CSV table of C-alpha atoms in Angstrom, one decimal:
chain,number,residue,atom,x,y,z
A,27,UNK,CA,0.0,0.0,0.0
A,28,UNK,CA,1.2,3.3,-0.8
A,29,UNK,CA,1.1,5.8,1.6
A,30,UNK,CA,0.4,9.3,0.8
A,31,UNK,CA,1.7,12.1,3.0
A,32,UNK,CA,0.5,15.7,2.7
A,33,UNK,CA,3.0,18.3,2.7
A,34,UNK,CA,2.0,21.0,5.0
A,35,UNK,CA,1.6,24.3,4.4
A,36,UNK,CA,3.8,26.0,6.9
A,37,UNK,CA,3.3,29.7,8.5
A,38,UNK,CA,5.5,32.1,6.9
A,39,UNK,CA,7.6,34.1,9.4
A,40,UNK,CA,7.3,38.0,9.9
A,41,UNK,CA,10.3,39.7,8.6
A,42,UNK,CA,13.0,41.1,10.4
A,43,UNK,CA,11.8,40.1,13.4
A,44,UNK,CA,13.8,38.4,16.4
A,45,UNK,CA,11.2,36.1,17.1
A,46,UNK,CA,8.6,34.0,15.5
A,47,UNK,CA,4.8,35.1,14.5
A,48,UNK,CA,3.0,34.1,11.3
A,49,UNK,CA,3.6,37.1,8.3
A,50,UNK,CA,0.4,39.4,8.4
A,51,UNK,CA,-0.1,39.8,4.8
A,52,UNK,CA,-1.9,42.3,4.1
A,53,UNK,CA,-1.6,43.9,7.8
A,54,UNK,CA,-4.7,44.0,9.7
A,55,UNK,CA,-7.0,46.9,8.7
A,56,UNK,CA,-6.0,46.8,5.1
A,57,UNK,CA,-9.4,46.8,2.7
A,58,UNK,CA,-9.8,44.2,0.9
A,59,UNK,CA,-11.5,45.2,-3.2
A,60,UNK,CA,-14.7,44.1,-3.4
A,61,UNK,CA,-16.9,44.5,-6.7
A,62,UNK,CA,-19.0,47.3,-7.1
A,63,UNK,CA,-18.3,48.8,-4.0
A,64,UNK,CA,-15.7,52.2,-3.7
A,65,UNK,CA,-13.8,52.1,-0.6
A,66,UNK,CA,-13.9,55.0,1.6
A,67,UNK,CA,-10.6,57.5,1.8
A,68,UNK,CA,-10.0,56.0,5.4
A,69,UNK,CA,-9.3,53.2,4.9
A,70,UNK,CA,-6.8,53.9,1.7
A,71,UNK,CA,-3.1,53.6,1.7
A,72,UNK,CA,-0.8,56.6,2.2
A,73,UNK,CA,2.7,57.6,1.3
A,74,UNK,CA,4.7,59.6,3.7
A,75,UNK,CA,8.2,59.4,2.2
A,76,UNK,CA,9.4,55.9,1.9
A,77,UNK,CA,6.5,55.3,4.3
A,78,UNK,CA,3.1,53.6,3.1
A,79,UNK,CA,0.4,53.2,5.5
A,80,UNK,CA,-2.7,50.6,5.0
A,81,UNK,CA,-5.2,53.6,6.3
A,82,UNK,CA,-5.7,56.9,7.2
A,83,UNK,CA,-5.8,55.5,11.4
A,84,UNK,CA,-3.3,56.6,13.3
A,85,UNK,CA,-3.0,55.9,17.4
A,86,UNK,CA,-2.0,60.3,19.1
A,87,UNK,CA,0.6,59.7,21.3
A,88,UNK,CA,-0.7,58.7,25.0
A,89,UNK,CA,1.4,59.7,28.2
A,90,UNK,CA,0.8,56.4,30.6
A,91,UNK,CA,2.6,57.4,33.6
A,92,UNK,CA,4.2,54.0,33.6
A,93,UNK,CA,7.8,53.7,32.6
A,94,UNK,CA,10.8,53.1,34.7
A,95,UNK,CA,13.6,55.6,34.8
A,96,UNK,CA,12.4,56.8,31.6
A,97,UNK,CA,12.7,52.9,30.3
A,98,UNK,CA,9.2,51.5,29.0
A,99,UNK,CA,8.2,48.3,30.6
A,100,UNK,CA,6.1,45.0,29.9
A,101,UNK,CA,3.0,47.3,30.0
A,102,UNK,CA,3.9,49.0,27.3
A,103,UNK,CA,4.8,46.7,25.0
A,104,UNK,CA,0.8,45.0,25.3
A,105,UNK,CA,-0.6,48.6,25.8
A,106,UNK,CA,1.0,49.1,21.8
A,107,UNK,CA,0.7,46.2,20.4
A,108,UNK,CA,-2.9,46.2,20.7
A,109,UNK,CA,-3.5,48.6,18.5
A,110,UNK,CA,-1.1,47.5,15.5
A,111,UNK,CA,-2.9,43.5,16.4
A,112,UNK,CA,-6.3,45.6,16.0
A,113,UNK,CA,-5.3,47.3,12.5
A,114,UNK,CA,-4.3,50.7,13.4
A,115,UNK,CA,-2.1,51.9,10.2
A,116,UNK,CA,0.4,54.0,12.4
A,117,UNK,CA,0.8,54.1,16.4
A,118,UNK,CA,3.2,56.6,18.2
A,119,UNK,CA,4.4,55.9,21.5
A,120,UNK,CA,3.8,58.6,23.7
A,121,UNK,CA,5.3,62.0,24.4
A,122,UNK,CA,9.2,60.7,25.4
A,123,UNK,CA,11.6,63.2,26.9
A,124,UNK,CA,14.7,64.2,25.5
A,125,UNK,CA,16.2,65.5,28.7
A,126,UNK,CA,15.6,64.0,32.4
A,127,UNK,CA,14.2,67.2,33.5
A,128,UNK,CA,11.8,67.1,30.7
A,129,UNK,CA,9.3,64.8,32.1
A,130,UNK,CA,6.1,65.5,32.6
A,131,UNK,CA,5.9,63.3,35.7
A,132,UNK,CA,8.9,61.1,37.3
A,133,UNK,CA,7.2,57.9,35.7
A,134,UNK,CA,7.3,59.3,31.4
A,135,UNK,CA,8.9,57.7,28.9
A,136,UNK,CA,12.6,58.8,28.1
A,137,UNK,CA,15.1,58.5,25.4
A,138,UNK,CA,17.9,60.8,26.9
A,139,UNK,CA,20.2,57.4,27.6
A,140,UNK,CA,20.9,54.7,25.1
A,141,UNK,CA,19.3,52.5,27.8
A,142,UNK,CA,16.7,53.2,26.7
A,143,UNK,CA,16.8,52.2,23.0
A,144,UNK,CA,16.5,48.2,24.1
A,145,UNK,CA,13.1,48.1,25.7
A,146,UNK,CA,11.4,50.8,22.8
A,147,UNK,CA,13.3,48.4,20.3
A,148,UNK,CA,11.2,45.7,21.4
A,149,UNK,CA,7.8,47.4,21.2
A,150,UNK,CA,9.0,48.3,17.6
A,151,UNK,CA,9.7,44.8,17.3
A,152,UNK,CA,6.5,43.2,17.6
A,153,UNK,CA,4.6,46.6,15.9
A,154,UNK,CA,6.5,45.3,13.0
A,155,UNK,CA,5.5,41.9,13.2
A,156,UNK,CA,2.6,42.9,12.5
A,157,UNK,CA,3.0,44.8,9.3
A,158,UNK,CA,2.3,47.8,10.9
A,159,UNK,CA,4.1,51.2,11.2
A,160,UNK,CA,5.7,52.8,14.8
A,161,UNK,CA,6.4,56.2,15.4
A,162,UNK,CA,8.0,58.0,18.5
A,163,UNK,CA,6.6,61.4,19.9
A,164,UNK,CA,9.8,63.5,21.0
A,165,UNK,CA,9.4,66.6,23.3
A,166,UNK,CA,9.9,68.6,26.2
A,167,UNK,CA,7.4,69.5,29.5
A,168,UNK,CA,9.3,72.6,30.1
A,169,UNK,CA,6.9,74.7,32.7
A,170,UNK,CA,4.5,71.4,33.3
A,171,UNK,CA,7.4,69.3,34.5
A,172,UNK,CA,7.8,67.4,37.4
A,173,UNK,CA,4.0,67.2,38.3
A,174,UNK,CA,2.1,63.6,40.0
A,175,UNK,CA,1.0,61.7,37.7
A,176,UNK,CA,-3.0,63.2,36.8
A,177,UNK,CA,-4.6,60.5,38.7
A,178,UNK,CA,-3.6,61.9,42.1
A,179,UNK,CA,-5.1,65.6,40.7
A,180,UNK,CA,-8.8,66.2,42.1
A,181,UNK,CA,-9.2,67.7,38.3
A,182,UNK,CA,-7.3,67.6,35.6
A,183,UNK,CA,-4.7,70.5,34.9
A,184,UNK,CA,-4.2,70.9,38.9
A,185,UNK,CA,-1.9,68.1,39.2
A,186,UNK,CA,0.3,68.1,42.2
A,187,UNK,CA,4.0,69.1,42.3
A,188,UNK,CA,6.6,66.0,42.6
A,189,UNK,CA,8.8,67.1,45.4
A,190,UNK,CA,12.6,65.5,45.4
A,191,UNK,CA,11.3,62.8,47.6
A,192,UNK,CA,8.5,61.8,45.0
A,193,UNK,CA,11.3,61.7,42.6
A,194,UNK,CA,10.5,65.2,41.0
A,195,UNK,CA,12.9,68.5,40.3
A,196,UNK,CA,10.6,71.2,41.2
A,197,UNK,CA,14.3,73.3,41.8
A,198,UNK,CA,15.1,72.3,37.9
A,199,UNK,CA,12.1,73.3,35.9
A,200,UNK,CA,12.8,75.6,32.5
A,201,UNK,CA,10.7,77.9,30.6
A,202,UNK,CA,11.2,80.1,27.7
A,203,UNK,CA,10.6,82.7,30.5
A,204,UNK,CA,10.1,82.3,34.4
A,205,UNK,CA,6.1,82.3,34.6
A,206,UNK,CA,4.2,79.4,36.1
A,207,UNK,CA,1.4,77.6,34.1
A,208,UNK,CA,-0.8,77.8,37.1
A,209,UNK,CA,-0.1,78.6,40.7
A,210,UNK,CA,-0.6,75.0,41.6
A,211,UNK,CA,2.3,74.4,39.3
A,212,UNK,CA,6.4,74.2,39.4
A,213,UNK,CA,8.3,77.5,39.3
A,214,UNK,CA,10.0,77.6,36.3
A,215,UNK,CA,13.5,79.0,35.3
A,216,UNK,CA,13.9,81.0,32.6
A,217,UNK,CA,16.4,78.7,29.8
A,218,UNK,CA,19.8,80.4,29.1
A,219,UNK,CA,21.3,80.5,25.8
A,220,UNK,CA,23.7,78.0,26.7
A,221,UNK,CA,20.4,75.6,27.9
A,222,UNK,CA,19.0,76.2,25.1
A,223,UNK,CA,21.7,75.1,22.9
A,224,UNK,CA,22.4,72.3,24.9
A,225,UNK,CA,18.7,70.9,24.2
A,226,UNK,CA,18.7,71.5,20.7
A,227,UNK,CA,21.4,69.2,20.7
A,228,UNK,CA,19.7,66.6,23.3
A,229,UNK,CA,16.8,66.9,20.6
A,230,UNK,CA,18.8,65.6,18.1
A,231,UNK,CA,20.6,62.9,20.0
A,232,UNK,CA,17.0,61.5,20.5
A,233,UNK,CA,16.2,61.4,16.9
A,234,UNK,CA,19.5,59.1,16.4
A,235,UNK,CA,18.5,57.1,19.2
A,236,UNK,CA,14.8,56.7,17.9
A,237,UNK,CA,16.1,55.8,14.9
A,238,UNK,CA,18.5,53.0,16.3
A,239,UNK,CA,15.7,51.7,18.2
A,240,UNK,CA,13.9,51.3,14.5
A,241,UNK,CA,11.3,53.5,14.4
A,242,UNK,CA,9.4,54.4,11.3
A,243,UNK,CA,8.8,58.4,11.9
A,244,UNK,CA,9.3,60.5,14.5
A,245,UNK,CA,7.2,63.3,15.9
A,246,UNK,CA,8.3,66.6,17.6
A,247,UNK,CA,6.0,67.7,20.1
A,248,UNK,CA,5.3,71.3,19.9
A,249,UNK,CA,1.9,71.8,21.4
A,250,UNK,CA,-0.2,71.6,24.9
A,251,UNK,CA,2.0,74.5,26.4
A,252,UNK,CA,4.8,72.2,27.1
A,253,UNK,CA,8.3,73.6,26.4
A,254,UNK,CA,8.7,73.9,22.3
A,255,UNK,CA,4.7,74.9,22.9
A,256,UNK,CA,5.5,77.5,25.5
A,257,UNK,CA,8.6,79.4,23.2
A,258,UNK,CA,5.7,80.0,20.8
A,259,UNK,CA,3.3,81.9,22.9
A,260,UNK,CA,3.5,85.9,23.4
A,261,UNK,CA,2.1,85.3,27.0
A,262,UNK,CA,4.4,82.3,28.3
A,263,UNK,CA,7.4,84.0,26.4
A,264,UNK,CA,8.5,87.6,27.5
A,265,UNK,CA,12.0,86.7,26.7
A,266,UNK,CA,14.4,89.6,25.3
A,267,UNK,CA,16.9,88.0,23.4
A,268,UNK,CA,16.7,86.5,19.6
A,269,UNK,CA,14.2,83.6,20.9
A,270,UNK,CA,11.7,85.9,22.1
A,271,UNK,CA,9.0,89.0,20.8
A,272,UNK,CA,8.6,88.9,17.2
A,273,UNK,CA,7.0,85.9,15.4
A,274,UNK,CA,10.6,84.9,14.0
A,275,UNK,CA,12.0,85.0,17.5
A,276,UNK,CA,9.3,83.1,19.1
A,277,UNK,CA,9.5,80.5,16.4
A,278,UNK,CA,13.4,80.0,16.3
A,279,UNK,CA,13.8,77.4,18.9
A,280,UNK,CA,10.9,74.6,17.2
A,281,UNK,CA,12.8,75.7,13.7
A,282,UNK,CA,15.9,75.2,15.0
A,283,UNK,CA,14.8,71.6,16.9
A,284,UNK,CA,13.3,70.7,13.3
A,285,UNK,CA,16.5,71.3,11.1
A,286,UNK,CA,19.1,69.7,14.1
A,287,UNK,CA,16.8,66.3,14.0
A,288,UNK,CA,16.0,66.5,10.0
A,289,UNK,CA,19.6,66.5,10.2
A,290,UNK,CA,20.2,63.2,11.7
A,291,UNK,CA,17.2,60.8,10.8
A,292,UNK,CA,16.9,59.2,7.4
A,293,UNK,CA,16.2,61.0,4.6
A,294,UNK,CA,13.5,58.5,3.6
A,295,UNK,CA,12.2,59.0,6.6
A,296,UNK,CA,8.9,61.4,7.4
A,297,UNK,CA,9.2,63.6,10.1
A,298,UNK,CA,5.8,64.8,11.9
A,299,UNK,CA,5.0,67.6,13.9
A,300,UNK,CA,2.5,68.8,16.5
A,301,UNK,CA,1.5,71.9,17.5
A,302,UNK,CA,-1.5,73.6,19.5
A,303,UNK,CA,-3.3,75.9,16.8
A,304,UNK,CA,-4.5,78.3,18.9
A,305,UNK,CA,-4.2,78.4,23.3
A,306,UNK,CA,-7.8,80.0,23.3
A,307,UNK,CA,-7.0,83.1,25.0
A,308,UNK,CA,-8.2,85.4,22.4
A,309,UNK,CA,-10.8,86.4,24.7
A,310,UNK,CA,-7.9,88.5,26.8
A,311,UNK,CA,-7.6,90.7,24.1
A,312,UNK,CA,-4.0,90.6,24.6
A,313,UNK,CA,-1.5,89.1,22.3
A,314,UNK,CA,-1.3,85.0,22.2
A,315,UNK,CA,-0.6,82.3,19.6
A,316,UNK,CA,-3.7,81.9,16.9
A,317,UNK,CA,-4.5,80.2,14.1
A,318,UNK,CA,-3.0,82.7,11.9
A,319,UNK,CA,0.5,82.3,13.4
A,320,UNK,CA,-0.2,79.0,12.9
A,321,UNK,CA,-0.9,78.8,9.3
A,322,UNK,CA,2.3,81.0,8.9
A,323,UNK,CA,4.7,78.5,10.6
A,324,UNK,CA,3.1,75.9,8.7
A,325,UNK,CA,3.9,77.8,5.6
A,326,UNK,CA,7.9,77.0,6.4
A,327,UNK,CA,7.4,74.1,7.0
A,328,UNK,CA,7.5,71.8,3.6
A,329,UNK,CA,11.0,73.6,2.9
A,330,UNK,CA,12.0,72.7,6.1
A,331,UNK,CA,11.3,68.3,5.4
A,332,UNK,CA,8.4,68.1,7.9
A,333,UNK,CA,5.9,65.9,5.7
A,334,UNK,CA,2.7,66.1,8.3
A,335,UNK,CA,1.4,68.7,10.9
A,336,UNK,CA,-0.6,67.1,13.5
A,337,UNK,CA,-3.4,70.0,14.5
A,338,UNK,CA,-4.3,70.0,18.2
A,339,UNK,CA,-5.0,73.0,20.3
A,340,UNK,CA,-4.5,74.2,24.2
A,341,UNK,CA,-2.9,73.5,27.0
A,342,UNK,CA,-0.4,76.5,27.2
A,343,UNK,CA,-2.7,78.7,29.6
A,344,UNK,CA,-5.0,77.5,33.0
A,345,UNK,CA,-7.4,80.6,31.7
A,346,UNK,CA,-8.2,79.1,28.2
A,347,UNK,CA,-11.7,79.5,27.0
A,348,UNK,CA,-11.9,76.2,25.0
A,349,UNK,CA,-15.5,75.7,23.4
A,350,UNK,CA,-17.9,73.2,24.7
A,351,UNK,CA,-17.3,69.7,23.1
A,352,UNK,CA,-20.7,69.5,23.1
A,353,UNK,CA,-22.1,72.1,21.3
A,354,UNK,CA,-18.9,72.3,19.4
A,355,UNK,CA,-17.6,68.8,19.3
A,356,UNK,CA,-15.6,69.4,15.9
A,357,UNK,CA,-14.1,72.6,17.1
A,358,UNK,CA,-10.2,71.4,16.6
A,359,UNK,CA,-11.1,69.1,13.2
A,360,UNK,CA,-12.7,72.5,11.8
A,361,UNK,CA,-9.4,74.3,12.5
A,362,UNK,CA,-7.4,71.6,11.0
A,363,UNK,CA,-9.4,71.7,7.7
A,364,UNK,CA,-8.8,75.6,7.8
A,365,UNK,CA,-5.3,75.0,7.6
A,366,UNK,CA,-5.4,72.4,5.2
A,367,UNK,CA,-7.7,74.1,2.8
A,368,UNK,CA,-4.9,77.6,3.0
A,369,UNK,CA,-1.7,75.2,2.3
A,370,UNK,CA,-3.6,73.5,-0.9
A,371,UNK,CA,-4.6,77.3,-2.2
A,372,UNK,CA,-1.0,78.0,-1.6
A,373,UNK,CA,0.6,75.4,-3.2
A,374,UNK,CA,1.8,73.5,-0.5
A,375,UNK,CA,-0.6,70.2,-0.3
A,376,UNK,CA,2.5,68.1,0.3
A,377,UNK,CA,2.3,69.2,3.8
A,378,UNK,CA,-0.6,66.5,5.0
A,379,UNK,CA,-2.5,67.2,7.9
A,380,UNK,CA,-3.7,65.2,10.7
A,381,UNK,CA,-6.8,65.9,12.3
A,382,UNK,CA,-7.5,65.1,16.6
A,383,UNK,CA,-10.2,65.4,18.9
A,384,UNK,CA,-13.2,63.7,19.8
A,385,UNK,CA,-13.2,61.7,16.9
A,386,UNK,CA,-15.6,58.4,18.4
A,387,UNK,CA,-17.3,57.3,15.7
A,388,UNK,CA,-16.7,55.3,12.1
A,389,UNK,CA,-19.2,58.1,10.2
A,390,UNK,CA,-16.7,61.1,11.9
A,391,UNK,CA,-13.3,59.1,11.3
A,392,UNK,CA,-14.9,58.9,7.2
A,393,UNK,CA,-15.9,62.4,6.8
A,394,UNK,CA,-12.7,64.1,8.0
A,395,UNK,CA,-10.4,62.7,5.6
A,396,UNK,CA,-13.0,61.7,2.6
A,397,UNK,CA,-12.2,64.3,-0.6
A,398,UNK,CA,-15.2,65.0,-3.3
A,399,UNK,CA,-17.9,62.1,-4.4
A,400,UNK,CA,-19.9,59.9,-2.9
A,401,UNK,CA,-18.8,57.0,-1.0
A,402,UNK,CA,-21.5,53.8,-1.0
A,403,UNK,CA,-21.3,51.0,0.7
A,404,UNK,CA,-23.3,48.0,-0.2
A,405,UNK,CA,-25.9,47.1,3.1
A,406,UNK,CA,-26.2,43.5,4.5
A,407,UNK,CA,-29.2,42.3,5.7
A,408,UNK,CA,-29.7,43.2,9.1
A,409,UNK,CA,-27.0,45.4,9.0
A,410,UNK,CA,-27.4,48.6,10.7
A,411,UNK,CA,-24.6,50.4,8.1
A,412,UNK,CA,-23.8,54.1,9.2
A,413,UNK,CA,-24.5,56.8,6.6
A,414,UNK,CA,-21.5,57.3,4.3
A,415,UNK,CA,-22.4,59.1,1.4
A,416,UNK,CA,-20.5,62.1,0.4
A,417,UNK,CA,-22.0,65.4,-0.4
A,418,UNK,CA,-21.4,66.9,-3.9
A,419,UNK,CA,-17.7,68.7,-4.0
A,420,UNK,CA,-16.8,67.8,0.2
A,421,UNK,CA,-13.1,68.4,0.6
A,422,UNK,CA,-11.5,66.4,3.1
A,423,UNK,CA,-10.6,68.5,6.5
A,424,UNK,CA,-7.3,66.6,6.6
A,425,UNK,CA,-5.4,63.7,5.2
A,426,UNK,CA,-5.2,61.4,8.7
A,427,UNK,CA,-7.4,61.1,11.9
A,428,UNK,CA,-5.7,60.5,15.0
A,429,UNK,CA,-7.6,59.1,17.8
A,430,UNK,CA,-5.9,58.7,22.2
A,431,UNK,CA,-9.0,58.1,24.1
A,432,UNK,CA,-11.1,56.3,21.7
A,433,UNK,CA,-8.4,53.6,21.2
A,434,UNK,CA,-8.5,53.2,24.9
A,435,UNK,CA,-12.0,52.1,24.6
A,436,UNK,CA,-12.4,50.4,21.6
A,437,UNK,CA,-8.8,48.9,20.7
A,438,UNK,CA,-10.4,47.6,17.7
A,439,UNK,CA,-11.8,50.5,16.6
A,440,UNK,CA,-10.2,50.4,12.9
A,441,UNK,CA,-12.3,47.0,12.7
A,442,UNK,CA,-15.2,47.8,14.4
A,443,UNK,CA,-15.0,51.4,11.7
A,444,UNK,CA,-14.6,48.9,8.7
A,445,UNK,CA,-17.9,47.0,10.0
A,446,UNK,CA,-20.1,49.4,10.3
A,447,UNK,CA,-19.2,51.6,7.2
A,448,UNK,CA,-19.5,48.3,5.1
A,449,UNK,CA,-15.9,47.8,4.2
A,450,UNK,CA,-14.0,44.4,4.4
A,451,UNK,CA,-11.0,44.2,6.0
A,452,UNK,CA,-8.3,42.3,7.1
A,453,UNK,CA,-8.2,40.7,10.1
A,454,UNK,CA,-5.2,39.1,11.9
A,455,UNK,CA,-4.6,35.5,10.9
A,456,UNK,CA,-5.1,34.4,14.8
A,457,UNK,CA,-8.4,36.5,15.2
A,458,UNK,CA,-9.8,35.5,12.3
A,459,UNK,CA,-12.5,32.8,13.3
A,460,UNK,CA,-13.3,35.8,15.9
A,461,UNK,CA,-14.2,38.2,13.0
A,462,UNK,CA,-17.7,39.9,13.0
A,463,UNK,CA,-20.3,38.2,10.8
A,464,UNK,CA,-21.9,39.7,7.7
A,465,UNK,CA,-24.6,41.6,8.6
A,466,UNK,CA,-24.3,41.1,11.9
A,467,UNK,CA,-25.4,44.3,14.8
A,468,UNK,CA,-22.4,45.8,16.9
């Protein structure tokens, strides 16, 4: 008798990876064609350099409060990899300090040592296993340093000072000039030129780090009134010298950050930027940063090789008059789309734009980045599908959507988005048999 024996097919390995996992091909989230029906812009691939991402979802950088000596831990590595197992295009790992003193709280994420490229290397690691793209969010605190992390706060923005005992550095604290965010917070010290030299350099330093570590993109965090944030502002900087007063002065020291780590990072490699479009004091009637300054940094920008400006707002002031998210709940989407629409009538579209804040739902995520037509998805019985179609001539109010909070409570959110506007998607190759059925109510 002859016996005959089945050759099995065997997983195929994930690239470049130190350990073993099955290849994700296509990456979770990816849209699959399907006849007849036009997938919406969200869930399209885009370019960013030598970068392609599966979709338009990207995790916003999340400040856990958990890391040891600046060193990310265990937690972190299964708090990121959800969201790259779950289909999220891009993740970046939370604002990480480039300087000791430049924690928020004793407890953030660091990159000032090259101890710490080892334990981020290994969150990049298994991002990549997935097929999935990693970026690193790079800053400073500055004037909202060494505060307890927010859960010790009765409300948020009053955290509590770290004293020396609670591992804090209340006595080394910088700002552009020496003027508390709040009385309940540190005492800053105004940066000298040396300091400031000094950090520019510690900024680049970072970026070679990050890039050892194997990040795709890196982000520099100039927003939330933190210390790049804080140079910016007419009311947090009353500095003399060349970094302060006029708009050129104010905006020297992010300029200078971006051209010392464009410097050093890849030239393939995108390079990302934050910044708070207005700090909602307008009502003051005294001079503060706006959207018009805004929109004339990101003017310099392109020339400069920063390939996305991530549009948030706040955070630089304890008096800001932010509008309701209720009544308002699109308030910092609108503003990006302002900006957006400006760069394309200049000429400068190659400057995307990434759009943050409340964004909680699939029909939101769709309409901020979907550009003209009509988007139709093809309804399943007994399928509840969420109203996608386009209005005649709608330009897209940026090019990505970046969600923090919402990924916290739906991980899956870039497959539960795809389900309910009608799209398939992939789904990892372990969670497959766990994949929602046609049709079915979520």
């Amino acid at each position: 008798m002859t016996v005959i024996i089945q050759k099995a097919t065997a997983n195929t390995p994930a690239p470049g990876v130190p350990f073993f996992t099955p290849e994700q091909s296509p990456p979770s989230g990816t849209a699959l064609p399907k006849d007849g029906v036009q997938i919406p812009t969200v869930f399209t691939p885009l370019q960013l350099r030598s970068l392609t991402l599966p979709n338009r979802f990207v995790v916003s950088p999340m400040c856990m409060y958990s890391a040891d000596d600046g060193h990310l831990t265990d937690f972190h590595l299964v708090h990121i990899g959800q969201f790259a197992l779950h289909g999220a295009g891009l993740t970046i790992v939370e604002a990480t300090s480039v300087t000791p003193n430049g924690r928020i709280t004793p407890e953030d994420s660091g990159i000032w040592s090259d101890s710490h490229i080892a334990p981020l290397k290994r969150i990049v690691d298994l991002v990549h296993s997935q097929g999935h793209k990693i970026g690193i969010q790079l800053g400073h605190a500055g004037r909202k340093a060494s505060v307890l992390a927010p859960w010790f706060a009765k409300e948020r923005g009053h955290s509590q000072i770290a004293t020396p005992e609670q591992g804090g550095w209340e006595d080394n604290v910088w700002g552009a000039s020496a003027i508390p965010f709040s009385p309940a917070s540190p005492h800053p010290k105004e940066m000298t030129v040396e300091q400031i030299e000094s950090f520019i350099q510690s900024f680049a330093d970072a970026a070679v780090r990050a890039v050892k570590a194997g990040f795709d993109t890196i982000e520099i965090h100039g927003a939330h009134g933190y210390l790049l944030s804080s140079f910016l502002s007419p009311i947090s900087n009353q500095r003399t010298d060349t970094y302060g007063g006029s708009f050129a002065n104010r905006t020297r020291l992010l300029l200078s950050v971006i051209r010392a780590v464009r410097a050093v990072i890849p030239a393939a490699m995108p390079l990302l930027l934050r910044v708070s479009a207005t700090e909602w004091m307008e009502h003051t009637g005294q001079p503060s940063w706006d959207v018009a300054q805004t929109l004339e940094l990101a003017r310099l920008l392109p020339d400069l090789g920063v390939d996305m400006l991530d549009v948030s707002s706040g955070g630089n002031n304890a008096d800001q008059q932010i509008p309701s998210p209720i009544t308002a709940p699109t308030y910092q989407i609108d503003i990006a789309g302002r900006i957006r629409d400006a760069l394309r009538k200049d000429g400068k579209q190659q400057l995307l734009i990434g759009a943050v804040g409340m964004i909680t739902s699939a029909e939101l995520a769709k309409s901020i980045v979907q550009e003209d037509g009509t988007v139709e998805a093809t309804p399943e019985k007994g399928h509840e599908l969420v109203e996608v179609d386009g209005e005649n001539g709608q330009k897209a109010l940026a090019d990505l959507v970046l969600m923090g909070r919402q990924f916290l409570r739906e991980p899956e959110f870039v497959l539960r988005t795809a389900h309910q506007l009608g799209v398939e998607v992939q789904w990892p190759l372990q969670y497959q048999r766990g994949n929602w059925h046609r049709g079915q109510k979520i």
